[in-house]
XYZ file of C-alpha atoms in Angstrom:
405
model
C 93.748 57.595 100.714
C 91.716 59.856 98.451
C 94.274 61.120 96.656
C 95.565 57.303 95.698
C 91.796 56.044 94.937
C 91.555 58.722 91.815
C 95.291 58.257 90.560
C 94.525 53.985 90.497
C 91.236 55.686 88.258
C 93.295 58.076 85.850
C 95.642 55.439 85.320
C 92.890 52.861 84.650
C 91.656 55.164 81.990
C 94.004 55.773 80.091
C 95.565 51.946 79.850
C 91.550 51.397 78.817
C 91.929 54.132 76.089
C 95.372 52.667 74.855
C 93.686 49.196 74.382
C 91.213 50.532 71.786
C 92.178 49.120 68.220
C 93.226 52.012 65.721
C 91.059 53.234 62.950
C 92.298 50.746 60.010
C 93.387 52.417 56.947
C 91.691 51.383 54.111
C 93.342 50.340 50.791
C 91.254 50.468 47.775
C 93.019 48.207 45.325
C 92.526 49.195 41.414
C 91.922 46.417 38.831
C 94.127 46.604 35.844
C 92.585 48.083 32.641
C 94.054 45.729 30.195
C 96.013 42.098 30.652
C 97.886 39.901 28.012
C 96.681 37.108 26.321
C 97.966 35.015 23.080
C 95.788 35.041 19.880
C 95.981 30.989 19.524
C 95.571 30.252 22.982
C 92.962 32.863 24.694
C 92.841 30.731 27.818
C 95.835 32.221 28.732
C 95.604 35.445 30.870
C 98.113 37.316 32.325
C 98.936 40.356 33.632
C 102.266 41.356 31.995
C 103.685 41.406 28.573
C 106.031 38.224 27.702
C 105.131 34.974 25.720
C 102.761 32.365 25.986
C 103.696 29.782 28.099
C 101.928 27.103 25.584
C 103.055 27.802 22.308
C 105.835 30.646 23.009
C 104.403 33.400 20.826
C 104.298 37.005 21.801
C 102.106 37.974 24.057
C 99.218 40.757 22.710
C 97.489 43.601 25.089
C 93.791 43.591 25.191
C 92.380 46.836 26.757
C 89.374 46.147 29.182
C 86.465 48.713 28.338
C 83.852 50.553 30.097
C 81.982 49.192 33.419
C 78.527 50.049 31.578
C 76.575 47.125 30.831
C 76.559 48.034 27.014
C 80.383 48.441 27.700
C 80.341 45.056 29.205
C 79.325 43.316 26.393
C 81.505 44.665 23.536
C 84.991 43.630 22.609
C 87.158 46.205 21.087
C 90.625 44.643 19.671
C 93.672 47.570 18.274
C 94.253 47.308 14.556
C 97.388 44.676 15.748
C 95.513 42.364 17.635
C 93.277 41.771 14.583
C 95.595 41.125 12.670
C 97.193 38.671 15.222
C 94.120 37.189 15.518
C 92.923 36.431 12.376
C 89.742 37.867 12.597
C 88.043 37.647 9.367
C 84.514 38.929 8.550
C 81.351 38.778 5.725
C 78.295 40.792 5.463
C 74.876 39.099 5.756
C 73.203 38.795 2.583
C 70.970 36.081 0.814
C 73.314 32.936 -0.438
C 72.491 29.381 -1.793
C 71.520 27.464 0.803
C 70.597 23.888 -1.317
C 71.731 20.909 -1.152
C 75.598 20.284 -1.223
C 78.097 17.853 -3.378
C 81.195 17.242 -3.244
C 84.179 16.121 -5.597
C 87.728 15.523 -5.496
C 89.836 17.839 -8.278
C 92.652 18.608 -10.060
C 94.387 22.591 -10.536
C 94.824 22.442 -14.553
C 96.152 25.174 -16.642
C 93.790 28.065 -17.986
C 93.989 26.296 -21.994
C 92.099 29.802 -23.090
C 95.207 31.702 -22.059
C 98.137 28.717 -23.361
C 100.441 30.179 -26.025
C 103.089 28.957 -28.573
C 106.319 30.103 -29.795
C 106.942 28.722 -33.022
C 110.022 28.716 -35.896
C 109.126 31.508 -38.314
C 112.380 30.307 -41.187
C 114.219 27.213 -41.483
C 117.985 27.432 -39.331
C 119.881 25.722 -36.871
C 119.200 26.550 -33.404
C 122.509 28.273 -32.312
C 121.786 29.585 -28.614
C 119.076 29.150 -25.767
C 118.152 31.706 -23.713
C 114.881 29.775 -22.262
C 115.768 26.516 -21.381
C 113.533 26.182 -17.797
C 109.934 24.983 -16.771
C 108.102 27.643 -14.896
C 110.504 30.003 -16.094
C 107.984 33.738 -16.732
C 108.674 35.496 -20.165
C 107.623 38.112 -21.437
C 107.322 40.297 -25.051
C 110.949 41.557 -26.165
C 112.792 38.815 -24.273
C 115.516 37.019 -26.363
C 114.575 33.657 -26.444
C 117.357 31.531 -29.201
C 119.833 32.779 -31.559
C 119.699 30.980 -35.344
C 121.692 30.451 -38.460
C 119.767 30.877 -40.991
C 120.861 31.491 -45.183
C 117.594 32.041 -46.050
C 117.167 35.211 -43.204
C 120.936 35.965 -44.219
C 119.720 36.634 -47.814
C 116.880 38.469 -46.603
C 118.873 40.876 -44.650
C 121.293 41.795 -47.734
C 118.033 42.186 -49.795
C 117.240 45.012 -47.223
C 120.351 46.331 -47.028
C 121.233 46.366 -51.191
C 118.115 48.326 -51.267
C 118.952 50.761 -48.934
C 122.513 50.918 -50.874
C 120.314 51.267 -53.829
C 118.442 54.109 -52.802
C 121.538 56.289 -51.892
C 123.552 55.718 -54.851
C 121.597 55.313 -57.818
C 118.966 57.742 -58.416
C 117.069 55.681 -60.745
C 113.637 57.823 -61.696
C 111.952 54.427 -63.183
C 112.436 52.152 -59.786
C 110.605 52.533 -56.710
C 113.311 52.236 -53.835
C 111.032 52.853 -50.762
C 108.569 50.241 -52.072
C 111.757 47.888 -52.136
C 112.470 48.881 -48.931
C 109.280 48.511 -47.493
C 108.933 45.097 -48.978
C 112.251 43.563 -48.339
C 111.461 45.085 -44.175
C 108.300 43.581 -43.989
C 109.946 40.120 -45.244
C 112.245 40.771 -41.998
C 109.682 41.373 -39.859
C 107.502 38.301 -40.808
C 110.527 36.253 -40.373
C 110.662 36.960 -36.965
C 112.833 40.520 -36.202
C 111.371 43.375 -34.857
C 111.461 46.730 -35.521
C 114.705 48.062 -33.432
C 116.460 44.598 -34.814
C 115.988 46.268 -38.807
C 116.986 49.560 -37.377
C 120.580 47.995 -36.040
C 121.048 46.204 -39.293
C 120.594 49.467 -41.373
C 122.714 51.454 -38.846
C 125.829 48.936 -38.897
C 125.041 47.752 -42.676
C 126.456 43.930 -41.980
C 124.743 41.034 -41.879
C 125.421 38.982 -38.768
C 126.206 35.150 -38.832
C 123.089 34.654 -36.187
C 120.018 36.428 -35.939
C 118.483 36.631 -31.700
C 114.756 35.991 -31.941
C 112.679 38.009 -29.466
C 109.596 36.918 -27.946
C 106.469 37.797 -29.107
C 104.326 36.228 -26.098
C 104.109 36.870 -22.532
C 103.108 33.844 -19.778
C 104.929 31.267 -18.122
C 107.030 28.541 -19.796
C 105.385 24.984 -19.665
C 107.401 23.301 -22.524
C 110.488 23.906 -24.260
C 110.360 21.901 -27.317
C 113.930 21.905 -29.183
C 117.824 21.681 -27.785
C 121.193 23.843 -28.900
C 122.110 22.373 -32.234
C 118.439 21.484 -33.589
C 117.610 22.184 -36.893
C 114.144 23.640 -36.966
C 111.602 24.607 -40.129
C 108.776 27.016 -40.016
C 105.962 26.155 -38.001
C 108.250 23.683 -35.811
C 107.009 24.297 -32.180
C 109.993 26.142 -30.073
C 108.251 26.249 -26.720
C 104.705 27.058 -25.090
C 103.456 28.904 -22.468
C 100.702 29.340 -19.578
C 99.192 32.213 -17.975
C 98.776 30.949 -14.256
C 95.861 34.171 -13.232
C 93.001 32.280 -13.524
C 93.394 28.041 -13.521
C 90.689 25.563 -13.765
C 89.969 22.934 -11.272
C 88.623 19.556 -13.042
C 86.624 16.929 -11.878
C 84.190 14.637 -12.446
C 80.509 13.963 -11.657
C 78.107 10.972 -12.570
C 76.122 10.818 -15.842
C 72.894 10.951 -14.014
C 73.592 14.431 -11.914
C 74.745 16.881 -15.179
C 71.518 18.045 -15.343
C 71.508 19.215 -11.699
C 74.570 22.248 -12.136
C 74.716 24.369 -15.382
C 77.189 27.063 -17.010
C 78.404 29.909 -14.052
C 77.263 28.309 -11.386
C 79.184 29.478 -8.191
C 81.414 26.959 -6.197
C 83.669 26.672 -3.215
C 87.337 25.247 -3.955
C 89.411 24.018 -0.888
C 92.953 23.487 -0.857
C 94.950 21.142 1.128
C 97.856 22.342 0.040
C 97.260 25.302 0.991
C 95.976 24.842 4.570
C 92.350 24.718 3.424
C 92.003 27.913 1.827
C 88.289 28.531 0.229
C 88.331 30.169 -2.863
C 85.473 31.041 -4.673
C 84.722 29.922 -8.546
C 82.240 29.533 -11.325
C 81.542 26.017 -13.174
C 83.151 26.853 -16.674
C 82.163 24.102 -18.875
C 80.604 20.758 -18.744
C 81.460 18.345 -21.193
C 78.536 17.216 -23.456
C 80.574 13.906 -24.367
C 80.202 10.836 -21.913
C 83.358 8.652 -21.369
C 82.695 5.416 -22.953
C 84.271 3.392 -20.386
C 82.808 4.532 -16.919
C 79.799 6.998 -17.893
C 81.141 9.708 -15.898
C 81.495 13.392 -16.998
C 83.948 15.871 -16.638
C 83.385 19.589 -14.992
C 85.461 22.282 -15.341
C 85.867 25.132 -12.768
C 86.930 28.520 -13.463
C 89.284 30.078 -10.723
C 91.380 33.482 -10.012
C 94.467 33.043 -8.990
C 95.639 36.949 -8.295
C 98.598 36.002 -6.066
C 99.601 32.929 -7.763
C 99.711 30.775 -4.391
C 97.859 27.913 -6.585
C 99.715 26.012 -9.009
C 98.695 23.459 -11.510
C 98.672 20.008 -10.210
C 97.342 20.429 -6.820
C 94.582 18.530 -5.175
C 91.083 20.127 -4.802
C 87.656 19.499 -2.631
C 84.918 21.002 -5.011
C 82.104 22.419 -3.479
C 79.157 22.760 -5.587
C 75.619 23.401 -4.379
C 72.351 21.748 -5.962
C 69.722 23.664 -6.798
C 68.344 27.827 -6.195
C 67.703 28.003 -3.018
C 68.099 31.456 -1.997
C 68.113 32.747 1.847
C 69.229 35.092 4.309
C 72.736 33.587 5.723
C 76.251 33.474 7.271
C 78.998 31.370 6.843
C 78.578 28.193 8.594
C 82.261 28.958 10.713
C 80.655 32.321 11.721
C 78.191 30.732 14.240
C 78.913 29.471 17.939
C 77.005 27.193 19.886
C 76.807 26.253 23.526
C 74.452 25.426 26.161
C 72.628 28.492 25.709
C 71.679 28.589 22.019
C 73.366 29.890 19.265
C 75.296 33.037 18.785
C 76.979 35.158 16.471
C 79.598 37.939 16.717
C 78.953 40.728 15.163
C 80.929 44.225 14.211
C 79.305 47.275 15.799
C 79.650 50.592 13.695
C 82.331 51.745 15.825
C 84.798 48.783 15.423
C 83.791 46.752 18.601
C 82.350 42.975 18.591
C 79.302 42.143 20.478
C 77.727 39.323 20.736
C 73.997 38.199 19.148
C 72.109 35.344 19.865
C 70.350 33.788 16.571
C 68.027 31.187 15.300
C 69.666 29.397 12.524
C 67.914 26.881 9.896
C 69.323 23.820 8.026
C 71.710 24.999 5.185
C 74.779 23.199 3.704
C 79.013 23.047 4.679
C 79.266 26.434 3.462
C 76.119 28.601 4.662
C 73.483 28.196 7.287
C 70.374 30.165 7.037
C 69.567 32.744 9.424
C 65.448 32.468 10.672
C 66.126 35.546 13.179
C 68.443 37.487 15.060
C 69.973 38.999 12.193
C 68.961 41.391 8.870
C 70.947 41.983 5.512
C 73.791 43.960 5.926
C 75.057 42.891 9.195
C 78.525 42.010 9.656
C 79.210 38.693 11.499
C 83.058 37.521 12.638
C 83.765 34.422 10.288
C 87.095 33.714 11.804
C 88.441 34.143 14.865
C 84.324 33.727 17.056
C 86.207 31.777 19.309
C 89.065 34.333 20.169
C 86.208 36.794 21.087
C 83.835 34.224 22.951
C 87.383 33.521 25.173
C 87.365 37.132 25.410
C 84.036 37.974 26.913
C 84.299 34.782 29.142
C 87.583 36.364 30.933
C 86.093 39.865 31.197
C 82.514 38.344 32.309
C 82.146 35.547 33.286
C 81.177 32.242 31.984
C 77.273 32.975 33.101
C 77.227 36.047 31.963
C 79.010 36.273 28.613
C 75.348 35.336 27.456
C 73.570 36.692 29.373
C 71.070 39.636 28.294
C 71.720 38.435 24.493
C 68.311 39.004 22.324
C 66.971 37.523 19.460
């Protein structure tokens, strides 16, 4: 009976024992260091590389930092994703923060830089070789072939005198002053240097005679046709340099006195998407129209990669007044509940953002009353991206969240 009493115990302990729940293992998950996102929509936040389901554009990495609480609040973006996203940015530095007008103007051509190609001798206009608007030219370029009798004659004058020279060997007559005259006719009638060198080498006078260019610019006007029977001074065609346009516009009677000679503007262009370009006020015309009292202005612009053409509409910018203070670029600052905040580049190529105190400026600039000093570089394009950015690696709450002033 013993015996049976302490086997029902063993085998009481051990189903007790077999009950026990086993030691769990534990599985320590890793968060990725870096998820996809798309540079015009940084809502969007996934974890693998594809497009974006909103606007179907390739997806870019963003590589999550540091877990230090400096890390935490800078954004560091590869040379690509910059790119991608546009970011754009200025240094801080004292701009005109006065009062702001604004016109309506037209892109004009640069008249300092306009050119014409005129008829050097009397002739019939044989061949065109410019016959298109817009068309670029440049110095050396044949531009019409003409008849001419009068350049005909000139040419065998040349040419008897070269004849001269070899043959007779007159002591009383000056052949290279002959020469020299009866080349520099040629050359004031329009042929260049290479052209006299041909006609001594061959020794025949040609029916037509190709006139070269002697300007360089773009063609705006093309004055004559094949068959046209031109005299000197007759206008063949002009050209415009397109580098540097003026914008032109005008402005009451009552507010000349407010701008002057090289002040600096902001041009916009529609056309263009709204791209700001900076200019100068070139000239202001002293003369009054009769009819409506208005005056026109005249901006001086660069036009390096000739994206601007003449004819296009443009929203002049032009501030009133000296009114110089410490500022950013009105698109470089971001407000929300919280205040107002800037981002702005670290020395290392990061963003981090900087809460500020900003003043009342214009469109263009906004004054900065602290949280900034000259030299700092601010994001002027592209805040947004990088706000989105923090918000998805922080937090909503804390994206601002141990910001100074």
């Amino acid at each position: 009976m013993m015996n049976k009493i302490k086997l029902l115990a063993l085998l009481l302990t051990l189903g007790v024992a077999a009950c026990k729940p086993k030691p769990q293992q534990i599985v320590v998950k890793t968060q990725s260091k870096a998820y996809y996102t798309c540079s015009m929509h940084p809502q969007v936040h996934e974890e693998h590389d594809g497009n974006c389901p909103i606007c179907g554009m390739k997806l870019i990495k963003v590589e999550l930092t540091g877990s230090s609480d400096k890390a935490a609040d800078r954004i560091t973006l590869t040379a690509t994703q910059l790119q991608l996203a546009g970011i754009q940015t200025d240094t801080v530095r004292k701009e005109n923060i006065g009062s702001e007008k604004m016109l309506t103007g037209t892109v004009t051509a640069d008249e300092n830089t306009a050119q014409e190609m005129s008829a050097r001798i009397t002739g019939r206009i044989q061949q065109l070789f410019i016959r298109t608007i817009g068309e670029k030219i440049s110095m050396g370029q044949p531009v019409y072939s003409i008849y001419s009798e009068d350049l005909q004659e000139a040419e065998k004058e040349y040419l008897l005198a070269k004849q001269q020279q070899k043959i007779l060997h007159n002591p009383d007559v000056d052949y290279l002053q002959l020469i020299s005259a009866a080349e520099n006719k040629l050359q004031l009638w329009g042929l260049s240097a290479t052209q006299i060198k041909s006609l001594a080498a061959s020794g025949k006078v040609s029916a037509t005679t190709t006139v070269l260019s002697k300007i360089n610019g773009t063609v705006s006007e093309v004055t004559v046709h094949e068959g046209d029977y031109v005299t000197e001074g007759m206008s063949i065609l002009k050209t415009q340099t397109l580098n540097n346009l003026w914008v032109q516009a005008q402005i009451y009677a009552s507010e000349t006195g407010n701008y002057k000679e090289n002040d600096p503007v902001s041009v916009a262009f529609p056309d263009l998407g709204g791209q700001l370009i900076k200019g100068k006020v070139a000239f202001i015309n002293p003369e009054l129209s009769d009819a409506s009292k208005v005056d026109l202005i005249r901006i001086s612009i660069p036009n390096p990669q000739g994206l601007i053409r003449p004819g296009m509409l443009a929203y002049i910018s032009i501030t009133n007044g000296n009114n110089q203070s410490l500022a950013v670029p009105a698109s470089a600052i971001l407000m929300d509940g919280n205040g107002n905040m800037v981002w702005v580049k670290n020395s290392d190529g990061s963003f981090s953002p900087k809460m500020i105190k900003p003043g009342i400026g214009n469109s263009n600039y906004v004054p900065i009353l602290s949280g900034l000093n000259p030299g700092d570089i601010v994001v002027t394009n592209g805040a947004y991206l990088l706000n989105s950015e923090a918000i998805f690696k922080n937090g909503s709450d804390k994206s601002m969240a141990g910001m100074k002033m």
